[in-house]
Tab-separated table of C-alpha atoms in Angstrom:
chain	number	residue	atom	x	y	z
O	24	UNK	CA	-40.933	30.726	-42.745
O	25	UNK	CA	-37.543	29.071	-43.051
O	26	UNK	CA	-37.575	29.783	-46.785
O	27	UNK	CA	-38.481	33.376	-46.072
O	28	UNK	CA	-35.684	33.697	-43.547
O	29	UNK	CA	-33.258	32.103	-45.926
O	30	UNK	CA	-34.291	34.508	-48.645
O	31	UNK	CA	-33.919	37.469	-46.227
O	32	UNK	CA	-30.518	36.168	-45.148
O	33	UNK	CA	-29.454	35.828	-48.802
O	34	UNK	CA	-30.718	39.299	-49.661
O	35	UNK	CA	-29.028	40.810	-46.605
O	36	UNK	CA	-25.747	39.134	-47.433
O	37	UNK	CA	-26.140	40.159	-51.046
O	38	UNK	CA	-26.818	43.757	-50.125
O	39	UNK	CA	-23.897	43.825	-47.730
O	40	UNK	CA	-21.733	42.163	-50.332
O	41	UNK	CA	-22.759	44.731	-52.946
O	42	UNK	CA	-22.058	47.578	-50.561
O	43	UNK	CA	-18.712	46.076	-49.756
O	44	UNK	CA	-17.935	45.766	-53.453
O	45	UNK	CA	-18.861	49.413	-54.033
O	46	UNK	CA	-16.821	50.485	-51.006
O	47	UNK	CA	-13.954	48.370	-52.268
O	48	UNK	CA	-14.156	49.993	-55.657
O	49	UNK	CA	-14.175	53.458	-54.116
O	50	UNK	CA	-11.177	52.559	-51.982
O	51	UNK	CA	-9.395	50.936	-54.888
O	52	UNK	CA	-9.412	54.045	-57.088
O	53	UNK	CA	-7.076	56.111	-54.907
O	54	UNK	CA	-4.945	53.015	-54.373
O	55	UNK	CA	-4.541	52.641	-58.127
O	56	UNK	CA	-3.736	56.353	-58.428
O	57	UNK	CA	-1.149	56.001	-55.676
O	58	UNK	CA	0.592	53.296	-57.670
O	59	UNK	CA	1.344	55.701	-60.548
O	60	UNK	CA	4.889	57.106	-60.355
O	61	UNK	CA	5.759	60.715	-59.656
O	62	UNK	CA	7.470	62.102	-62.735
O	63	UNK	CA	9.206	65.393	-63.372
O	64	UNK	CA	10.186	66.183	-66.929
O	65	UNK	CA	11.941	69.191	-68.414
O	66	UNK	CA	10.737	70.989	-71.558
O	67	UNK	CA	12.797	73.301	-73.681
O	68	UNK	CA	10.847	75.821	-75.710
O	69	UNK	CA	11.841	77.144	-79.075
O	70	UNK	CA	10.609	80.611	-78.053
O	71	UNK	CA	11.416	83.383	-75.549
O	72	UNK	CA	8.946	83.804	-72.711
O	73	UNK	CA	8.094	87.395	-73.626
O	74	UNK	CA	6.108	85.928	-76.542
O	75	UNK	CA	3.428	84.852	-74.165
O	76	UNK	CA	1.018	83.213	-76.622
O	77	UNK	CA	3.382	80.953	-78.532
O	78	UNK	CA	5.692	80.228	-75.551
O	79	UNK	CA	2.570	79.995	-73.347
O	80	UNK	CA	1.336	76.945	-75.269
O	81	UNK	CA	3.828	74.809	-73.355
O	82	UNK	CA	2.720	76.365	-70.053
O	83	UNK	CA	-0.927	75.639	-70.806
O	84	UNK	CA	-0.061	72.012	-71.538
O	85	UNK	CA	2.087	71.553	-68.432
O	86	UNK	CA	-0.482	73.099	-66.099
O	87	UNK	CA	-3.304	70.958	-67.559
O	88	UNK	CA	-1.211	67.804	-67.262
O	89	UNK	CA	-0.337	68.514	-63.642
O	90	UNK	CA	-3.966	69.051	-62.691
O	91	UNK	CA	-5.179	65.930	-64.516
O	92	UNK	CA	-2.617	63.796	-62.684
O	93	UNK	CA	-3.061	65.546	-59.329
O	94	UNK	CA	0.508	66.833	-59.506
O	95	UNK	CA	2.110	63.458	-60.059
O	96	UNK	CA	3.257	64.151	-63.637
O	97	UNK	CA	4.886	67.572	-63.840
O	98	UNK	CA	6.710	69.245	-66.708
O	99	UNK	CA	8.909	72.280	-66.036
O	100	UNK	CA	9.029	74.722	-68.962
O	101	UNK	CA	12.244	76.536	-69.899
O	102	UNK	CA	12.420	79.311	-72.490
O	103	UNK	CA	14.718	79.071	-75.528
O	104	UNK	CA	18.369	79.342	-74.494
O	105	UNK	CA	17.772	78.669	-70.843
O	106	UNK	CA	18.816	75.011	-71.131
O	107	UNK	CA	19.755	74.729	-74.789
O	108	UNK	CA	19.548	77.162	-77.738
O	109	UNK	CA	16.283	76.980	-79.701
O	110	UNK	CA	17.941	75.488	-82.814
O	111	UNK	CA	19.190	72.578	-80.702
O	112	UNK	CA	15.817	71.592	-79.217
O	113	UNK	CA	15.432	68.442	-81.308
O	114	UNK	CA	19.007	67.347	-80.514
O	115	UNK	CA	18.305	67.798	-76.796
O	116	UNK	CA	15.251	65.534	-77.028
O	117	UNK	CA	17.147	62.935	-79.032
O	118	UNK	CA	19.950	62.796	-76.476
O	119	UNK	CA	17.446	62.829	-73.590
O	120	UNK	CA	18.980	66.019	-72.217
O	121	UNK	CA	15.324	67.019	-71.955
O	122	UNK	CA	12.340	64.733	-72.316
O	123	UNK	CA	10.278	67.125	-74.425
O	124	UNK	CA	10.517	70.237	-76.600
O	125	UNK	CA	7.920	72.717	-77.859
O	126	UNK	CA	8.939	74.165	-81.216
O	127	UNK	CA	8.351	74.265	-84.979
O	128	UNK	CA	9.267	71.263	-87.110
O	129	UNK	CA	10.367	73.477	-90.018
O	130	UNK	CA	13.224	74.878	-87.959
O	131	UNK	CA	15.017	71.584	-88.563
O	132	UNK	CA	14.806	71.275	-92.330
O	133	UNK	CA	18.619	71.344	-92.376
O	134	UNK	CA	18.416	67.790	-91.034
O	135	UNK	CA	15.657	66.807	-93.469
O	136	UNK	CA	12.947	68.901	-95.171
O	137	UNK	CA	10.406	66.308	-94.067
O	138	UNK	CA	10.499	67.907	-90.596
O	139	UNK	CA	8.485	70.764	-92.116
O	140	UNK	CA	5.599	68.808	-93.582
O	141	UNK	CA	4.098	68.079	-90.172
O	142	UNK	CA	4.142	71.744	-89.204
O	143	UNK	CA	3.479	73.747	-92.362
O	144	UNK	CA	4.869	74.097	-95.855
O	145	UNK	CA	4.324	76.751	-98.529
O	146	UNK	CA	0.879	76.751	-100.167
O	147	UNK	CA	-0.301	74.120	-97.741
O	148	UNK	CA	-3.267	73.692	-95.459
O	149	UNK	CA	-5.138	76.244	-93.439
O	150	UNK	CA	-5.561	75.803	-89.688
O	151	UNK	CA	-8.685	73.667	-89.787
O	152	UNK	CA	-7.394	71.520	-92.631
O	153	UNK	CA	-4.093	71.069	-90.808
O	154	UNK	CA	-5.839	69.745	-87.699
O	155	UNK	CA	-8.046	67.502	-89.828
O	156	UNK	CA	-5.038	66.024	-91.614
O	157	UNK	CA	-2.990	65.510	-88.475
O	158	UNK	CA	-5.700	64.126	-86.227
O	159	UNK	CA	-7.930	62.217	-88.610
O	160	UNK	CA	-6.340	62.210	-92.061
O	161	UNK	CA	-3.326	60.053	-91.269
O	162	UNK	CA	-0.912	62.923	-90.801
O	163	UNK	CA	0.135	62.164	-87.204
O	164	UNK	CA	0.839	58.558	-88.071
O	165	UNK	CA	2.955	59.426	-91.111
O	166	UNK	CA	4.818	62.183	-89.244
O	167	UNK	CA	5.529	59.900	-86.251
O	168	UNK	CA	6.826	57.197	-88.546
O	169	UNK	CA	9.330	59.717	-89.888
O	170	UNK	CA	10.188	61.089	-86.443
O	171	UNK	CA	10.813	57.589	-85.085
O	172	UNK	CA	14.073	57.585	-87.082
O	173	UNK	CA	15.203	60.317	-84.708
O	174	UNK	CA	13.800	58.634	-81.582
O	175	UNK	CA	11.019	61.193	-81.260
O	176	UNK	CA	7.203	61.265	-81.031
O	177	UNK	CA	5.285	64.376	-82.140
O	178	UNK	CA	2.096	65.849	-80.693
O	179	UNK	CA	0.377	68.943	-82.194
O	180	UNK	CA	0.667	71.659	-79.570
O	181	UNK	CA	-0.418	75.028	-80.965
O	182	UNK	CA	-1.727	76.796	-84.036
O	183	UNK	CA	-1.265	80.325	-85.348
O	184	UNK	CA	-3.663	80.387	-88.258
O	185	UNK	CA	-2.568	82.072	-91.469
O	186	UNK	CA	0.447	84.245	-90.773
O	187	UNK	CA	1.516	87.606	-92.163
O	188	UNK	CA	3.963	87.909	-95.022
O	189	UNK	CA	6.446	90.033	-93.148
O	190	UNK	CA	7.946	93.462	-92.654
O	191	UNK	CA	9.942	95.247	-95.346
O	192	UNK	CA	11.932	98.435	-95.260
O	193	UNK	CA	10.887	99.256	-98.794
O	194	UNK	CA	7.695	98.657	-100.742
O	195	UNK	CA	7.512	95.469	-102.842
O	196	UNK	CA	5.641	96.163	-106.089
O	197	UNK	CA	6.729	93.089	-108.052
O	198	UNK	CA	8.874	89.973	-107.838
O	199	UNK	CA	11.812	91.996	-109.179
O	200	UNK	CA	11.848	94.052	-105.977
O	201	UNK	CA	12.735	90.944	-103.982
O	202	UNK	CA	16.105	90.450	-105.598
O	203	UNK	CA	19.004	90.861	-103.166
O	204	UNK	CA	16.778	91.430	-100.124
O	205	UNK	CA	18.180	89.850	-96.957
O	206	UNK	CA	15.170	88.432	-95.166
O	207	UNK	CA	14.633	86.514	-91.940
O	208	UNK	CA	12.584	83.545	-93.131
O	209	UNK	CA	12.853	79.952	-91.981
O	210	UNK	CA	12.751	76.451	-93.418
O	211	UNK	CA	11.315	75.454	-96.792
O	212	UNK	CA	9.978	78.986	-97.269
O	213	UNK	CA	13.515	80.304	-97.192
O	214	UNK	CA	14.466	77.954	-100.030
O	215	UNK	CA	11.456	79.104	-102.096
O	216	UNK	CA	12.279	82.740	-101.514
O	217	UNK	CA	15.878	82.179	-102.463
O	218	UNK	CA	14.626	81.103	-105.885
O	219	UNK	CA	12.945	84.484	-106.194
O	220	UNK	CA	16.185	86.309	-105.443
O	221	UNK	CA	15.872	86.730	-101.669
O	222	UNK	CA	18.831	85.962	-99.407
O	223	UNK	CA	17.208	84.007	-96.557
O	224	UNK	CA	18.419	84.221	-92.964
O	225	UNK	CA	17.138	81.870	-90.244
O	226	UNK	CA	17.157	83.748	-86.915
O	227	UNK	CA	15.421	83.004	-83.588
O	228	UNK	CA	12.592	85.374	-82.676
O	229	UNK	CA	14.606	87.299	-80.115
O	230	UNK	CA	17.386	88.093	-82.628
O	231	UNK	CA	15.167	89.561	-85.351
O	232	UNK	CA	14.737	93.132	-84.094
O	233	UNK	CA	18.455	93.741	-83.468
O	234	UNK	CA	19.252	92.401	-86.950
O	235	UNK	CA	16.655	94.752	-88.519
O	236	UNK	CA	17.938	97.654	-86.429
O	237	UNK	CA	21.584	97.099	-87.446
O	238	UNK	CA	20.655	96.599	-91.092
O	239	UNK	CA	21.918	93.037	-91.128
O	240	UNK	CA	18.567	92.134	-92.693
O	241	UNK	CA	16.154	94.164	-94.809
O	242	UNK	CA	12.971	92.275	-94.038
O	243	UNK	CA	11.587	89.752	-91.590
O	244	UNK	CA	8.611	87.512	-90.992
O	245	UNK	CA	7.575	86.087	-87.664
O	246	UNK	CA	3.938	85.212	-86.924
O	247	UNK	CA	1.325	87.948	-87.020
O	248	UNK	CA	0.120	91.273	-85.617
O	249	UNK	CA	0.161	90.450	-81.896
O	250	UNK	CA	3.678	88.994	-81.714
O	251	UNK	CA	5.068	91.338	-84.355
O	252	UNK	CA	3.869	94.427	-82.525
O	253	UNK	CA	5.394	93.168	-79.253
O	254	UNK	CA	8.698	92.614	-81.053
O	255	UNK	CA	8.622	96.174	-82.417
O	256	UNK	CA	9.269	95.494	-86.091
O	257	UNK	CA	6.997	98.382	-87.171
O	258	UNK	CA	9.521	100.841	-85.719
O	259	UNK	CA	12.036	99.939	-88.417
O	260	UNK	CA	10.243	98.356	-91.380
O	261	UNK	CA	7.014	100.247	-92.219
O	262	UNK	CA	5.574	97.947	-94.916
O	263	UNK	CA	3.589	94.985	-93.664
O	264	UNK	CA	2.639	92.348	-96.222
O	265	UNK	CA	0.005	89.602	-96.245
O	266	UNK	CA	-0.442	86.695	-96.416
O	267	UNK	CA	2.468	84.407	-95.658
O	268	UNK	CA	1.980	81.921	-98.481
O	269	UNK	CA	4.388	79.708	-96.575
O	270	UNK	CA	2.334	79.482	-93.370
O	271	UNK	CA	-1.361	79.055	-94.038
O	272	UNK	CA	-1.876	77.087	-90.825
O	273	UNK	CA	1.239	76.442	-88.740
O	274	UNK	CA	1.184	73.675	-86.161
O	275	UNK	CA	3.747	73.909	-83.374
O	276	UNK	CA	4.630	70.473	-81.984
O	277	UNK	CA	5.578	68.907	-78.703
O	278	UNK	CA	8.490	66.667	-79.661
O	279	UNK	CA	8.903	63.924	-77.056
O	280	UNK	CA	11.713	61.457	-76.499
O	281	UNK	CA	10.193	58.231	-77.842
O	282	UNK	CA	11.679	55.923	-75.202
O	283	UNK	CA	10.423	58.218	-72.432
O	284	UNK	CA	6.973	58.411	-73.950
O	285	UNK	CA	6.644	54.689	-74.466
O	286	UNK	CA	7.671	54.053	-70.848
O	287	UNK	CA	4.769	56.146	-69.540
O	288	UNK	CA	1.819	54.406	-67.864
O	289	UNK	CA	-1.178	54.423	-70.162
O	290	UNK	CA	-3.039	56.880	-67.906
O	291	UNK	CA	-0.142	59.350	-68.267
O	292	UNK	CA	-0.065	58.931	-72.038
O	293	UNK	CA	-3.729	59.767	-72.244
O	294	UNK	CA	-3.331	62.746	-69.917
O	295	UNK	CA	-0.359	64.050	-71.930
O	296	UNK	CA	-2.133	63.588	-75.260
O	297	UNK	CA	-5.193	65.425	-73.898
O	298	UNK	CA	-3.138	68.277	-72.505
O	299	UNK	CA	-1.370	68.695	-75.869
O	300	UNK	CA	-4.731	68.889	-77.634
O	301	UNK	CA	-5.900	71.540	-75.158
O	302	UNK	CA	-2.785	73.604	-75.837
O	303	UNK	CA	-3.275	73.232	-79.585
O	304	UNK	CA	-6.839	74.574	-79.559
O	305	UNK	CA	-6.136	77.256	-76.942
O	306	UNK	CA	-3.250	78.833	-78.822
O	307	UNK	CA	-5.231	79.226	-82.049
O	308	UNK	CA	-8.151	80.852	-80.166
O	309	UNK	CA	-5.813	83.237	-78.355
O	310	UNK	CA	-4.132	84.373	-81.562
O	311	UNK	CA	-7.492	84.940	-83.228
O	312	UNK	CA	-8.465	87.295	-80.394
O	313	UNK	CA	-5.129	89.043	-79.956
O	314	UNK	CA	-4.427	89.529	-83.646
O	315	UNK	CA	-7.812	91.186	-84.135
O	316	UNK	CA	-6.869	93.930	-81.665
O	317	UNK	CA	-3.213	94.153	-82.711
O	318	UNK	CA	-3.839	94.740	-86.429
O	319	UNK	CA	-6.018	97.729	-85.545
O	320	UNK	CA	-3.313	99.023	-83.245
O	321	UNK	CA	-0.630	98.705	-85.884
O	322	UNK	CA	-2.668	100.516	-88.546
O	323	UNK	CA	-3.283	103.258	-85.985
O	324	UNK	CA	0.489	103.597	-85.621
O	325	UNK	CA	0.866	104.282	-89.344
O	326	UNK	CA	1.845	100.828	-90.571
O	327	UNK	CA	1.366	100.372	-94.321
O	328	UNK	CA	-0.624	97.190	-94.944
O	329	UNK	CA	-0.007	95.736	-98.386
O	330	UNK	CA	-1.144	92.555	-100.145
O	331	UNK	CA	1.681	90.409	-101.500
O	332	UNK	CA	1.874	91.252	-105.249
O	333	UNK	CA	0.174	88.644	-107.452
O	334	UNK	CA	3.304	88.008	-109.518
O	335	UNK	CA	5.217	87.228	-106.273
O	336	UNK	CA	2.536	84.707	-105.313
O	337	UNK	CA	2.489	83.132	-108.762
O	338	UNK	CA	6.285	82.890	-109.010
O	339	UNK	CA	6.463	81.414	-105.492
O	340	UNK	CA	3.709	78.869	-106.284
O	341	UNK	CA	5.598	77.642	-109.329
O	342	UNK	CA	8.949	77.503	-107.464
O	343	UNK	CA	7.324	75.714	-104.515
O	344	UNK	CA	5.978	72.721	-106.414
O	345	UNK	CA	9.175	72.425	-108.441
O	346	UNK	CA	11.001	72.210	-105.086
O	347	UNK	CA	8.615	69.543	-103.793
O	348	UNK	CA	9.310	67.426	-106.899
O	349	UNK	CA	13.041	67.731	-106.162
O	350	UNK	CA	12.497	66.721	-102.526
O	351	UNK	CA	10.574	63.652	-103.687
O	352	UNK	CA	13.603	62.539	-105.698
O	353	UNK	CA	16.193	63.292	-103.039
O	354	UNK	CA	14.486	62.438	-99.746
O	355	UNK	CA	12.735	59.079	-99.329
O	356	UNK	CA	10.964	60.202	-96.161
O	357	UNK	CA	9.469	63.186	-97.967
O	358	UNK	CA	8.471	60.972	-100.895
O	359	UNK	CA	6.631	58.670	-98.504
O	360	UNK	CA	4.501	61.395	-96.886
O	361	UNK	CA	4.073	64.018	-99.608
O	362	UNK	CA	1.682	62.146	-101.983
O	363	UNK	CA	-0.785	61.494	-99.158
O	364	UNK	CA	-0.468	65.089	-97.948
O	365	UNK	CA	-1.012	66.449	-101.473
O	366	UNK	CA	-4.072	64.243	-102.033
O	367	UNK	CA	-5.594	65.380	-98.722
O	368	UNK	CA	-4.838	69.017	-99.573
O	369	UNK	CA	-6.401	68.902	-103.000
O	370	UNK	CA	-9.561	67.101	-101.885
O	371	UNK	CA	-9.900	69.336	-98.822
O	372	UNK	CA	-9.668	72.399	-101.040
O	373	UNK	CA	-12.495	71.052	-103.205
O	374	UNK	CA	-14.768	70.742	-100.166
O	375	UNK	CA	-13.806	74.052	-98.556
O	376	UNK	CA	-14.598	75.900	-101.814
O	377	UNK	CA	-18.192	74.689	-101.561
O	378	UNK	CA	-19.453	75.947	-98.173
O	379	UNK	CA	-16.632	77.628	-96.217
O	380	UNK	CA	-15.258	79.817	-98.999
O	381	UNK	CA	-18.745	80.774	-100.232
O	382	UNK	CA	-19.877	81.722	-96.748
O	383	UNK	CA	-16.703	83.643	-95.871
O	384	UNK	CA	-16.595	85.525	-99.182
O	385	UNK	CA	-20.142	86.703	-98.874
O	386	UNK	CA	-19.927	87.642	-95.189
O	387	UNK	CA	-16.693	89.616	-95.525
O	388	UNK	CA	-17.996	91.475	-98.583
O	389	UNK	CA	-21.306	92.201	-96.887
O	390	UNK	CA	-19.626	93.504	-93.745
O	391	UNK	CA	-17.191	95.652	-95.710
O	392	UNK	CA	-20.111	97.261	-97.591
O	393	UNK	CA	-21.728	98.278	-94.333
O	394	UNK	CA	-24.533	95.717	-94.257
């Protein structure tokens, strides 16, 4: 009987001890959460807030982050020009004027063309290939190594898919028709177009329509049907070309002050990384829905859709890879990333030709024939 009582006593104590341990664990979780600091960061966007999809990527990220951290880690989003002009977003992050920016890397090729390779470069990757390279093909690591020279960390934060080739006042029938055209086009693409006779102009999104209206520029590219319709380009330039060979799969980035990022508790780093991924996927999906409706609307308004002439594409392709060879000689950072990017691109193209291209080609042709 004593042994039985002892066993009962042991079991009772064990049960009580286990319950206490569980209760302790349940009590400890909020206590741990309470130990995390309350943080409020500021984000400067590279875009005006009337472009709800591309600007909205930062809002999606900030709202998700706040909810995941129960409001303890908040990021306030400011549109371009509200705190600093869009072209100064990287400088603001470097100087810690703001902790984070949401913008395109290729806007800063004046500092170094390597800024563009993490976002998109001419005749590069499509949207899926871009995500594959960045997340699992070594792209993020290579890009962050470059960005560390500027005291910055980069997180993919939005995709547009393949963009449109832009709006032109006059029809472009061959590469000769590009000569002397003043065109709003940014980054590496502007350098390529300049070699085809175009006079490139880098303007923020909000300045494009007034420049077209005044005749300061003759053509402009931005993103695609949804944004372009909202900006009203069709009212001035009736010819709409596709595709943008320079933006097969743009990634917009969250550029974060490296010291601020590294000082975050691990739980906040994970939450921030997850919120950035959510914004990246969400933006691409939104554009795919909104562009589908907008292209029909634009055609209904009399817009002239035109494919980019083949000789323009061929001349641009040749000029592009000549330019990349020059970058490899002049810019060590570019030379360090480009070979790995090019290898990934070429091998990815080989795979996508097998299943994806075959499937897409058949399905689009079948649908167009009324099947």
